[in-house]
Coordinates of C-alpha atoms and ligand atoms in Angstrom, one line a residue:
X1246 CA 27.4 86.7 -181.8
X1247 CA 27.6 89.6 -184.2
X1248 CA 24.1 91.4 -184.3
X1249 CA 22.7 94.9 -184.9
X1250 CA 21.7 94.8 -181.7
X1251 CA 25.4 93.1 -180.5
X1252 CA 27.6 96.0 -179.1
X1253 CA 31.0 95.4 -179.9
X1254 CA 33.5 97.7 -178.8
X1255 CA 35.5 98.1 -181.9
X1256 CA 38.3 95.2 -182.2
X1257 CA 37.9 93.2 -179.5
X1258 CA 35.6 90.9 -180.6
X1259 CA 37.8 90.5 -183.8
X1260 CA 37.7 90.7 -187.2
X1261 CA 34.4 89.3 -189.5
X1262 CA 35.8 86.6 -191.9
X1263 CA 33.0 87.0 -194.7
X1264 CA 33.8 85.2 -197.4
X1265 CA 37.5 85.1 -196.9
X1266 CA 39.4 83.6 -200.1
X1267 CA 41.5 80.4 -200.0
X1268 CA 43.4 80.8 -203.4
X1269 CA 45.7 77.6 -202.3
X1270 CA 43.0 75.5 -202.7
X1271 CA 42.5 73.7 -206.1
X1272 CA 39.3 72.6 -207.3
X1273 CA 37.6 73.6 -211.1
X1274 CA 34.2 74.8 -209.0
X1275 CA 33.9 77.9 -206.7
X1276 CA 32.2 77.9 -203.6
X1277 CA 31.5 81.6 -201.9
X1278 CA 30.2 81.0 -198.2
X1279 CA 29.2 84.0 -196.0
X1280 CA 29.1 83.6 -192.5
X1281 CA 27.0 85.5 -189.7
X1282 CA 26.7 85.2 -186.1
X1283 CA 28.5 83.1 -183.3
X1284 CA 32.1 81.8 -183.6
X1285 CA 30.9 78.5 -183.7
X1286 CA 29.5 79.5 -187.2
X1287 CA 32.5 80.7 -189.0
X1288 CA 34.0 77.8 -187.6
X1289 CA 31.4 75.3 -188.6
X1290 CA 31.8 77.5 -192.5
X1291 CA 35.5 76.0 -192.5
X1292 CA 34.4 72.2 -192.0
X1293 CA 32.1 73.0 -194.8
X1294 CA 35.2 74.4 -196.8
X1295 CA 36.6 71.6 -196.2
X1296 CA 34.1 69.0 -197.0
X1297 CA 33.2 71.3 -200.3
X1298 CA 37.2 71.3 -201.2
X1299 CA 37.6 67.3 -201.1
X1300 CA 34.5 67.5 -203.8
X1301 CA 36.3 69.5 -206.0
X1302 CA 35.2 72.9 -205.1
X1303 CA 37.5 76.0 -204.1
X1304 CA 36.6 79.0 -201.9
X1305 CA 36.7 82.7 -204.0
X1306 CA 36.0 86.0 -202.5
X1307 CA 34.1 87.1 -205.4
X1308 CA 30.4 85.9 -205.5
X1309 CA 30.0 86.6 -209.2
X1310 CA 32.3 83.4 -210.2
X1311 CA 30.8 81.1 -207.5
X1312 CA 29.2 77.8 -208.6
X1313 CA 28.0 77.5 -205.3
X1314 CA 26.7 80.5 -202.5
X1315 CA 26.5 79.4 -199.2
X1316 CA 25.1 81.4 -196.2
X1317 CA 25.8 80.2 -192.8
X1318 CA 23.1 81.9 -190.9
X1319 CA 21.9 82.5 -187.1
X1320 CA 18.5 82.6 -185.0
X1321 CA 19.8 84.2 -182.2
X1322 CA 17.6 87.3 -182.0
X1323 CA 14.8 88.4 -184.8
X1324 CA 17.5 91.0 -186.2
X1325 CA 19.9 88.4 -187.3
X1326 CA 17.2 86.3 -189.8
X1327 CA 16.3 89.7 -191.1
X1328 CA 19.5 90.5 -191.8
X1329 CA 19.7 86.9 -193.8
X1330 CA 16.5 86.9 -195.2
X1331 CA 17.7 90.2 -196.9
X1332 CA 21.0 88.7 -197.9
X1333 CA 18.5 85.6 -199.6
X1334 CA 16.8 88.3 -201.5
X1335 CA 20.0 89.5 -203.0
X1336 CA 21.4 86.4 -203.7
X1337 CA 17.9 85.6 -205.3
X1338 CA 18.6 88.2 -207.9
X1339 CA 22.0 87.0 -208.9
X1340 CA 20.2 83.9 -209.9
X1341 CA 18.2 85.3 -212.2
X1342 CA 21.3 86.2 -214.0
X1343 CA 22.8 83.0 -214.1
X1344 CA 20.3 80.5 -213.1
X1345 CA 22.8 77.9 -212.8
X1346 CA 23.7 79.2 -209.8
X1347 CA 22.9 77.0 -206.8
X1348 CA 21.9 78.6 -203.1
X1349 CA 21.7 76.9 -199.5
X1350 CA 21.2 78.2 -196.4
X1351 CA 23.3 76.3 -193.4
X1352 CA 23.2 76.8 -189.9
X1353 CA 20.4 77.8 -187.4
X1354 CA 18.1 79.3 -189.8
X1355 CA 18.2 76.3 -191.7
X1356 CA 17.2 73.9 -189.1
X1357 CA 15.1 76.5 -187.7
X1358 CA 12.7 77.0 -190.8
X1359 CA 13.3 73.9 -192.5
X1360 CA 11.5 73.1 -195.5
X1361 CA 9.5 76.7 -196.0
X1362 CA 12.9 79.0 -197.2
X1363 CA 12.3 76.4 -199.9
X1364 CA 9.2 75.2 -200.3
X1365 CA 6.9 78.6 -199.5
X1366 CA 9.2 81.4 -199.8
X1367 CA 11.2 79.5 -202.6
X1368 CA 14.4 81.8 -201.6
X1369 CA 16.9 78.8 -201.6
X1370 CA 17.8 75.2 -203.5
X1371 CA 19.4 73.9 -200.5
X1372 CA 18.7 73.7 -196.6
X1373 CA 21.2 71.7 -194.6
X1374 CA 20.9 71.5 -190.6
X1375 CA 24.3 71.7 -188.7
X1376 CA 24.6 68.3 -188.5
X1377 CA 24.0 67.9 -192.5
X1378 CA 27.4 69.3 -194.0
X1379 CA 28.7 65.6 -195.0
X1380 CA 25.7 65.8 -197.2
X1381 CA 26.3 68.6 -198.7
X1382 CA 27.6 67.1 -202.0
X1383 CA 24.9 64.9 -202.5
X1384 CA 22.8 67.8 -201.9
X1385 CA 24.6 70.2 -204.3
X1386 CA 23.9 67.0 -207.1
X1387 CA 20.3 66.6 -206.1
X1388 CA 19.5 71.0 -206.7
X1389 CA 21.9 69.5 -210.0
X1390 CA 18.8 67.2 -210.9
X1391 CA 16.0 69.9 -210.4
X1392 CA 15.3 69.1 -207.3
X1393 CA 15.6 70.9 -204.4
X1394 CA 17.6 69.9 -201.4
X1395 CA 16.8 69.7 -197.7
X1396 CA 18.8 67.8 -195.0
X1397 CA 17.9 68.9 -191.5
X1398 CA 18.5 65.7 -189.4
X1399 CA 19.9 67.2 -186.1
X1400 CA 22.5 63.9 -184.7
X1401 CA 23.5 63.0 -181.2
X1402 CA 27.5 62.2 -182.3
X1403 CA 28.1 64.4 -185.3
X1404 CA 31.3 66.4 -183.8
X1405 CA 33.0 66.1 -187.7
X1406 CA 36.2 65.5 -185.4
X1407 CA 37.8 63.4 -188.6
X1408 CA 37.7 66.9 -190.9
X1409 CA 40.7 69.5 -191.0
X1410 CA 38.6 72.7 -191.1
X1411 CA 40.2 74.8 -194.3
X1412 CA 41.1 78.3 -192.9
X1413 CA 39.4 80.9 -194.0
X1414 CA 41.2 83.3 -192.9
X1415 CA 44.3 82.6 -194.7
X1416 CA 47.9 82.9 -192.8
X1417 CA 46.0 83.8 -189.2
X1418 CA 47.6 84.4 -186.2
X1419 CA 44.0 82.8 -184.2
X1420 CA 42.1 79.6 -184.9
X1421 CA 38.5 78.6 -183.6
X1422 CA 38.7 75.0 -183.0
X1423 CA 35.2 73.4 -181.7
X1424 CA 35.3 71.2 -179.1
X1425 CA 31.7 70.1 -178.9
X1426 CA 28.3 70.8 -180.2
X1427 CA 24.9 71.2 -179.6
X1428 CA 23.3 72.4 -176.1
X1429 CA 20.8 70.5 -173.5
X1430 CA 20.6 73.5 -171.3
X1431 CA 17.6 74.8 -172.2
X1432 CA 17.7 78.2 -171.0
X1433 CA 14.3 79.8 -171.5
X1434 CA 14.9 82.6 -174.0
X1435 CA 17.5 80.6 -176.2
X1436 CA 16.5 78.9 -179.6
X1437 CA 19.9 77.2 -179.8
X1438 CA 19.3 74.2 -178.3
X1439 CA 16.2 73.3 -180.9
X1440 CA 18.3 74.7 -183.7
X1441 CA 22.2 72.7 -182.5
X1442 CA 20.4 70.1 -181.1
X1443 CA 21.7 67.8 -177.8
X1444 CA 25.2 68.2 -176.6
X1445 CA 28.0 66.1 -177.7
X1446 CA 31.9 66.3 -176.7
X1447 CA 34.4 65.9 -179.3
X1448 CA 37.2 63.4 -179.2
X1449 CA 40.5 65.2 -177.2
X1450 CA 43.0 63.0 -179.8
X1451 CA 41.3 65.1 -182.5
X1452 CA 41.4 68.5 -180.6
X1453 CA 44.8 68.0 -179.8
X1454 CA 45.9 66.6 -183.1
X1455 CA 44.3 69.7 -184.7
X1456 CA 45.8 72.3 -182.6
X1457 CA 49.2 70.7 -183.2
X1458 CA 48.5 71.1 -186.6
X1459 CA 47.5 74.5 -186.1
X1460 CA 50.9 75.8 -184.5
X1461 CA 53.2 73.9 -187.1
X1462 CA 51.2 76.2 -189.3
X1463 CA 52.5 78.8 -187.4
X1464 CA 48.9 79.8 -185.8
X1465 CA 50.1 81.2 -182.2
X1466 CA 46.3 81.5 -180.6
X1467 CA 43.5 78.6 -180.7
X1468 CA 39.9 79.3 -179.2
X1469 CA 38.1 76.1 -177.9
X1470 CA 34.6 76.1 -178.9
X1471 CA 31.3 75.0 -177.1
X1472 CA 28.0 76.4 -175.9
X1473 CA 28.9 75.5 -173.1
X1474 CA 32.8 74.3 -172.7
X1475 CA 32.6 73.5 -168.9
X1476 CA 30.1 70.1 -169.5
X1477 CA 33.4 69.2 -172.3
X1478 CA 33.0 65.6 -171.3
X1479 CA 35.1 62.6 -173.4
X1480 CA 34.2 58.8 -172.7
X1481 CA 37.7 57.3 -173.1
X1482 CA 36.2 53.6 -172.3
X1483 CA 33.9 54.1 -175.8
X1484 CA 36.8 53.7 -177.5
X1485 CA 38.0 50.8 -175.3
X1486 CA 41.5 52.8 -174.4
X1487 CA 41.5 52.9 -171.2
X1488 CA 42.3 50.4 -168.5
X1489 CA 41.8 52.1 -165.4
X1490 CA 38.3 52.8 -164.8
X1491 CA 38.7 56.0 -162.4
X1492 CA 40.4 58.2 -165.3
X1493 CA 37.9 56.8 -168.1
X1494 CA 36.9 60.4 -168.8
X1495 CA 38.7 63.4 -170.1
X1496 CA 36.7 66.9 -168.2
X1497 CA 37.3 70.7 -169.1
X1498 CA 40.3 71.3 -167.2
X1499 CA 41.7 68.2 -168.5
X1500 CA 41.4 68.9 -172.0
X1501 CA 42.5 72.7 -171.4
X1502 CA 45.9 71.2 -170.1
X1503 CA 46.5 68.9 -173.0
X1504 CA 46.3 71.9 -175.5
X1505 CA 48.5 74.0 -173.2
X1506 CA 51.0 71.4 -173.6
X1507 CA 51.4 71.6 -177.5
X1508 CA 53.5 74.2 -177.2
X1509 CA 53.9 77.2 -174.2
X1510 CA 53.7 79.8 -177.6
X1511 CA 50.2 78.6 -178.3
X1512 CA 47.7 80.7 -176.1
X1513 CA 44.8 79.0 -175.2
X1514 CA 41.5 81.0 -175.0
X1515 CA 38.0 79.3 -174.7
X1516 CA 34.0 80.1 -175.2
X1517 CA 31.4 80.1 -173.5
X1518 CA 31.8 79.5 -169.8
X1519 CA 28.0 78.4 -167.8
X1520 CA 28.1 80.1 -164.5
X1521 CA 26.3 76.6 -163.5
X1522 CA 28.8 74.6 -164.4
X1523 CA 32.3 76.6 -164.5
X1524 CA 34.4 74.4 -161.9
X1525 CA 37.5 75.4 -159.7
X1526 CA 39.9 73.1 -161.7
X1527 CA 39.4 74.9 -164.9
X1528 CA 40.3 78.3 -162.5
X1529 CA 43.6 76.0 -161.4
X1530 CA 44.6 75.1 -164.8
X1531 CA 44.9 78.6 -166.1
X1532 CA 46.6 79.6 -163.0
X1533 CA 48.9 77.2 -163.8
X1534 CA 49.7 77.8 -167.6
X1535 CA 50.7 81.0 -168.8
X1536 CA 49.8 80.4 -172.0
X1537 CA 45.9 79.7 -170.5
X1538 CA 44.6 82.9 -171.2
X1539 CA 43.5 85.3 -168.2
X1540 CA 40.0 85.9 -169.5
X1541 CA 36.5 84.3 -169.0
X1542 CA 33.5 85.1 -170.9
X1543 CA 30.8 84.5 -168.3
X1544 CA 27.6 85.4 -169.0
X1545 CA 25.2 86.5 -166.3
X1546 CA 22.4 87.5 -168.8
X1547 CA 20.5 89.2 -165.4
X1548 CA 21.3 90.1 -161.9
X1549 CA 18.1 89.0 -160.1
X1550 CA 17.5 85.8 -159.3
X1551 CA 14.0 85.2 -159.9
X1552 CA 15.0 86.1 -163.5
X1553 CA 17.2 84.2 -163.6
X1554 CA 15.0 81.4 -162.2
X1555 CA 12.9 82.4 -165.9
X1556 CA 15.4 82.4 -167.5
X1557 CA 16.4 78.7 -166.3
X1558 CA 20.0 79.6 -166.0
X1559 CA 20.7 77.0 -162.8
X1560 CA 22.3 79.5 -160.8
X1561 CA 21.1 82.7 -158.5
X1562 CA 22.8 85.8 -158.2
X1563 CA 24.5 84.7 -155.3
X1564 CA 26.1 81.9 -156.7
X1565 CA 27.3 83.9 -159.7
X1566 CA 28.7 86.2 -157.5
X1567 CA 30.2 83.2 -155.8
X1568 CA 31.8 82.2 -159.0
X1569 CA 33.3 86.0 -159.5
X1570 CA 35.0 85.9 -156.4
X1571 CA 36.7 82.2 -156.9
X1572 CA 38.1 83.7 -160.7
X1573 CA 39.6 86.4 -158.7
X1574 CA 41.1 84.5 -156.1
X1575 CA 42.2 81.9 -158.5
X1576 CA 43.3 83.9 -161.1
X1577 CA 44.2 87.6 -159.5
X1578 CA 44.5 89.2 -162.9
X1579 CA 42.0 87.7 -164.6
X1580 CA 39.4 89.6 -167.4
X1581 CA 35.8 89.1 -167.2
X1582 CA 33.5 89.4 -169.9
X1583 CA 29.9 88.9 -170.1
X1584 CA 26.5 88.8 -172.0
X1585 CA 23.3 90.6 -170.8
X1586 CA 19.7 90.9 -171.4
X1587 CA 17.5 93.8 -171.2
X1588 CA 13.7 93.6 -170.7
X1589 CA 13.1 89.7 -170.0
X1590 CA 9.8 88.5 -169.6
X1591 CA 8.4 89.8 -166.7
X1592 CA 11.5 92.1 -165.8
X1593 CA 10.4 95.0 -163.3
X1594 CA 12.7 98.0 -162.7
X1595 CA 13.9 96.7 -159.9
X1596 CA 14.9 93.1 -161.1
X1597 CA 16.8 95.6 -163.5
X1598 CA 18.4 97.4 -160.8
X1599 CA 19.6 94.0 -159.6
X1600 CA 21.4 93.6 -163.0
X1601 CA 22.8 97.4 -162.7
X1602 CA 24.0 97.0 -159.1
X1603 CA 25.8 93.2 -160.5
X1604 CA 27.5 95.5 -163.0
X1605 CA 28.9 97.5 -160.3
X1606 CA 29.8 94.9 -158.1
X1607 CA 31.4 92.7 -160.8
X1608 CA 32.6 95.5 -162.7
X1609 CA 33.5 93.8 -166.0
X1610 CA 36.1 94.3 -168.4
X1611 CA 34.1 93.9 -171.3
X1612 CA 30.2 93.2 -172.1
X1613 CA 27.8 92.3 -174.8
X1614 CA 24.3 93.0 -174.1
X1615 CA 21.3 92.6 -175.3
X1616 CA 17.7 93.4 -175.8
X1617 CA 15.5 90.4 -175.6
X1618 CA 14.1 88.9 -178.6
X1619 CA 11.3 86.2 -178.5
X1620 CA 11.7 82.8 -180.4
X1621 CA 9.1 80.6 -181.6
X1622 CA 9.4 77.7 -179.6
X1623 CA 11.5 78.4 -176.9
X1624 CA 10.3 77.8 -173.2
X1625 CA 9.7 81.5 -172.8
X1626 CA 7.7 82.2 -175.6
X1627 CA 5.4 79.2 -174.8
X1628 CA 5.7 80.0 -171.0
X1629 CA 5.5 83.6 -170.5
X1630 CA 4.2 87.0 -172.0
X1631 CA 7.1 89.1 -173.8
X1632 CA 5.5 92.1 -172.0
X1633 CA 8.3 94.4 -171.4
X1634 CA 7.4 97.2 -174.2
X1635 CA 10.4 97.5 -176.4
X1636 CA 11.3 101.0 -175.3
X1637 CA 11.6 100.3 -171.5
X1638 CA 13.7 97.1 -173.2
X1639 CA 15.6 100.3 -175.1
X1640 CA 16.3 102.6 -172.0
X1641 CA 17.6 99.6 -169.7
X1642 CA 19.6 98.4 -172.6
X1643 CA 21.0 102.1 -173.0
X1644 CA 21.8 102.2 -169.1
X1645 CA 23.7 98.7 -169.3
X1646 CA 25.3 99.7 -172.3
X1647 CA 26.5 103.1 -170.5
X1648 CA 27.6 101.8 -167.5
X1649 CA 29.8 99.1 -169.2
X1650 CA 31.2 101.5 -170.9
X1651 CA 32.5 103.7 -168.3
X1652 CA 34.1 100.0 -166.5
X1653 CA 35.4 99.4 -169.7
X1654 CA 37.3 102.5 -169.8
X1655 CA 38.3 102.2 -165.9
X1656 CA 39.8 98.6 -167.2
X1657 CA 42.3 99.7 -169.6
X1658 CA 43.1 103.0 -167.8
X1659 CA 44.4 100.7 -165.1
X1660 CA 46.5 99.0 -167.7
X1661 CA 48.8 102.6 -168.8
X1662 CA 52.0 102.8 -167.4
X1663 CA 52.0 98.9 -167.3
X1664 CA 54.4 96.6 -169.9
X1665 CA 51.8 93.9 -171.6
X1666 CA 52.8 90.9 -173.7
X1667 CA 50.9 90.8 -177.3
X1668 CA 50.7 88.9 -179.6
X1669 CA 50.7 90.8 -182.7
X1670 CA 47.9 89.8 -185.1
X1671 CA 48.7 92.1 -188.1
X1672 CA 48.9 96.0 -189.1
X1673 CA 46.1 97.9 -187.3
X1674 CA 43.1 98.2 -189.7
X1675 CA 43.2 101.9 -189.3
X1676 CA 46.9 103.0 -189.8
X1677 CA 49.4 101.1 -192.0
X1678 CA 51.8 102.4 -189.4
X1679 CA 50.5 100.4 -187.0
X1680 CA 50.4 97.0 -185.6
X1681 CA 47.6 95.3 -183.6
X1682 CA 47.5 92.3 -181.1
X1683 CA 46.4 91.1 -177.9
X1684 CA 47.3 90.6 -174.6
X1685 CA 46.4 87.5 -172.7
X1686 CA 43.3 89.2 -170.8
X1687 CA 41.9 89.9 -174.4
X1688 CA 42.7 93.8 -174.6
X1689 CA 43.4 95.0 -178.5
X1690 CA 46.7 97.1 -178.1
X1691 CA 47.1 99.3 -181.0
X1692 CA 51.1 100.7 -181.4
X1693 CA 53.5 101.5 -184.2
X1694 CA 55.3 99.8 -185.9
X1695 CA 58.8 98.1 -184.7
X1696 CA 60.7 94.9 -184.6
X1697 CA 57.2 92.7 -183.9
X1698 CA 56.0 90.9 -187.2
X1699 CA 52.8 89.6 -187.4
X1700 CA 52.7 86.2 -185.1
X1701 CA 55.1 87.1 -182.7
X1702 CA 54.8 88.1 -179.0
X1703 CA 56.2 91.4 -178.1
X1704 CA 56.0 93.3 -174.9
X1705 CA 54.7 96.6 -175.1
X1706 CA 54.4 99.7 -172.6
X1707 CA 50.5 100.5 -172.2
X1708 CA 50.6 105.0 -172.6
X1709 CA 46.7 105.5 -173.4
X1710 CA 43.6 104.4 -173.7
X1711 CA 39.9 104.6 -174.9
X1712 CA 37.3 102.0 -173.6
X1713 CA 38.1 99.9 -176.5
X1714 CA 41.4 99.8 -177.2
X1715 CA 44.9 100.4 -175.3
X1716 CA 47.7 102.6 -177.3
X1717 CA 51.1 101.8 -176.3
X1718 CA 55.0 101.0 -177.6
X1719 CA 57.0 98.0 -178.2
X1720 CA 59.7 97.5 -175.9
X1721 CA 62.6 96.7 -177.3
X1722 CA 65.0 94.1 -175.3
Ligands
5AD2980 N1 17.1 87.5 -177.0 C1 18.2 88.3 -176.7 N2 19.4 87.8 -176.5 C2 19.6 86.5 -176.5 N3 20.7 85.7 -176.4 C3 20.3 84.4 -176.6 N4 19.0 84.3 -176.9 C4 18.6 85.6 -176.9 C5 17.3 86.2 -177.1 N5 16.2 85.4 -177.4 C6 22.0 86.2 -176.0 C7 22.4 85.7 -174.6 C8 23.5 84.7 -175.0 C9 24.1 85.4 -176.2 C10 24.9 84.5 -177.1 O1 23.0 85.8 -176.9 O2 23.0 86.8 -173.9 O3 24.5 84.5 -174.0
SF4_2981 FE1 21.5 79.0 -175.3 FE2 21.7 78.6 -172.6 FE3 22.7 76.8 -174.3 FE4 23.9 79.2 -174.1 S1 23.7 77.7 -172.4 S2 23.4 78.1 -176.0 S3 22.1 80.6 -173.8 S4 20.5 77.3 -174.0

């Protein structure tokens, strides 16, 4: 998720592909499509690309030649829908200069608000649900006959697993490719599962098929995509394939192994890991492939485990911990990420402490935290007071944030002296004389230029470090 309130610690969470330009494409119309928020929503903007393409429309850069402006929005926390809402307002105004101009709002907000961006607030011609993007040409026709558009049907099997998302980011090193959708968790604080809807595994032929495709196009990294990846659950016998009735299902760990095997230069990385659900055999397959990626995102969101019971997570501190200690006998070099949330309902100091003394015990590579938002609708707002006054939710947020930082710097300081293999992603966005890439545990390694084009794995010597980033030279064999 990328959010005021979001730290990211400069270029590990990666670049922001807003409205990236895909000049290949022909078409006579323009579409411009802005993305915000979770992976899963600049991914979701390239179906739409690609659904918008076959109708004759091409992607530009440049808003002021668009046909069509699309905004693909998150709910996530208050402070991403203002920063939407504001983006409407703009977009509002370019409308009045050409008022042929049609605007829809995809994603989370859409389904979220529904039929009041248009109807009340009369910021948008469109609304379309995730689940609504086939529609989105019959939409674009219907704002054509004065009308204005909504589609907001959430589906139990939309996974789109027939479209070949168009890439925005144009000659990428790293692909998202989502491998299911929607969430029946319910965790207490989150709106996603009322905006996503219920969970639904896409087909492995498709995911397969598509990260083929990806590495022919000389991609070299593919992210697997899921609110939760570790319930990734395919039916074979729906599709009458199978014969024997014992391996009728293809799980996680199963589906992690068949993208391995497209190629042993594709690395493999995946999001988001449930601490409830994150089995032993997913820990054994990236043991076994080297090209499995030594990182987990695993969020904890709190330490304490009546929080957690709150927060309906499914697990306890203890079992979390549990699940900390298998990763690192599994998988001895293994990065760990997480997400946490400051000031939950109810939180005391102490339940904080809980989440402070996890930190230390866990001692992550790498964190995103948080500080809670409400959401209309959500099991907490209809079950508890938000009563934590926003700046005790400020000063625990501040301590989480400072003691991740200092683990974050302990992290890579560990790494100098040591030779990492990285895959170079491009020049560095702060020096032209420098390339940037990653290793497999997800560190950004800065260096200068050498014999390493974009694409390629090198191994570089780790010299320095800041919490953020690791500084090193290519090795040359
Ligand atoms: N308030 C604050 N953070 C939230 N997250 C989800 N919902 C909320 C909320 N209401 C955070 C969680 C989740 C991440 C994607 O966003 O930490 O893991
Ligand atoms: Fe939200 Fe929980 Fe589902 Fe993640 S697992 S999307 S936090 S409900």
């Amino acid at each position: 998720m990328l959010n005021d309130e979001k730290v990211i610690l400069e270029e590990r969470q990666g670049e922001v592909h807003e409205n990236d330009t895909s000049t290949d494409l022909v078409g006579s119309k323009k579409l411009y499509i802005e993305s915000y928020g979770c992976q899963m929503n600049f991914s979701d903007s390239e179906v739409v690309a690609s659904i918008m393409n076959k109708n004759g429309y091409s992607t530009t850069r440049d808003i002021d030649e668009a046909n069509v402006v699309l905004i693909n929005t998150c709910s996530i926390r208050d402070n991403a829908e203002k920063r939407v809402r504001n983006r409407l307002t703009e977009f509002k105004k370019k409308k009045n200069d050409n008022p042929d101009l049609v605007v829809g709002i995809l994603g989370c907000m859409a389904e979220r608000l529904k039929k009041s961006l248009l109807e009340q607030e009369q910021l948008v011609d469109l609304v379309a649900g995730p689940d609504a993007y086939r529609d989105l040409p019959n939409l674009i026709d219907e704002v054509g006959t004065g009308q204005r558009a909504v589609n907001v049907l959430l589906s139990r099997d939309e996974t789109y697993a027939d479209i070949s998302p168009v890439r925005l980011d144009k000659g990428g090193v790293s692909a998202f490719v989502t491998i299911m959708r929607g969430c029946d968790n319910m965790c207490s604080f989150c709106v996603v599962p009322f905006t996503r809807g219920r969970e639904r595994s896409r087909d492995p032929e498709t995911i397969v098929k598509e990260c083929q495709d990806l590495f022919s196009n000389g991609y070299r990294e593919v992210t697997l995509l899921g609110q939760n990846v570790d319930s990734y659950r395919w039916n074979i016998t729906n599709k009458g394939q199978i014969k024997n009735p014992e391996k009728a299902t293809v799980n996680f760990a199963e589906l992690m192994e068949l993208v391995a095997k497209v190629s042993p230069d594709l690395r493999v990385r995946f999001s988001t890991s449930h601490p409830k659900d994150m089995t032993d055999d997913v820990l054994y397959a990236m043991a076994k492939y080297e090209n499995l990626c030594n990182y987990i995102h695993l969020p904890v969101q709190s330490g304490n485990s009546d929080v957690l019971k709150r927060m309906n997570r499914g697990y306890s501190r203890e079992w979390y911990i549990k699940r900390i200690e298998a990763i690192h006998e599994i998988i001895p070099d293994c990065a760990i990420s997480t997400d946490v949330i400051s000031g939950f309902c109810g939180e005391t100091d102490l339940e904080h402490s809980d989440t402070l003394s996890l930190m230390d015990f866990v001692k992550y590579d790498f964190a995103y935290m948080f500080k809670y938002s409400e959401r209309p609708k959500t099991l907490a707002e209809r079950k508890f007071e938000d009563d934590v006054p926003e700046e005790v939710k400020s000063s625990r947020l501040s301590e989480i944030i400072e003691k991740q930082l200092k683990f974050s710097l302990e992290s890579n300081k560990k790494r100098i002296g040591l030779i990492e293999k990285v895959l170079i992603e491009g020049v560095s966005k702060r020096s032209d004389e420098h390339m940037c890439g990653r290793t497999s545990r997800n560190s950004m390694v800065v260096f200068p230029k050498g014999k390493g084009l974009k694409g390629e794995y090198v191994q570089v010597k780790i010299i320095d470090c800041t919490s953020a980033t690791l500084m090193g030279e290519e090795i040359n064999h």
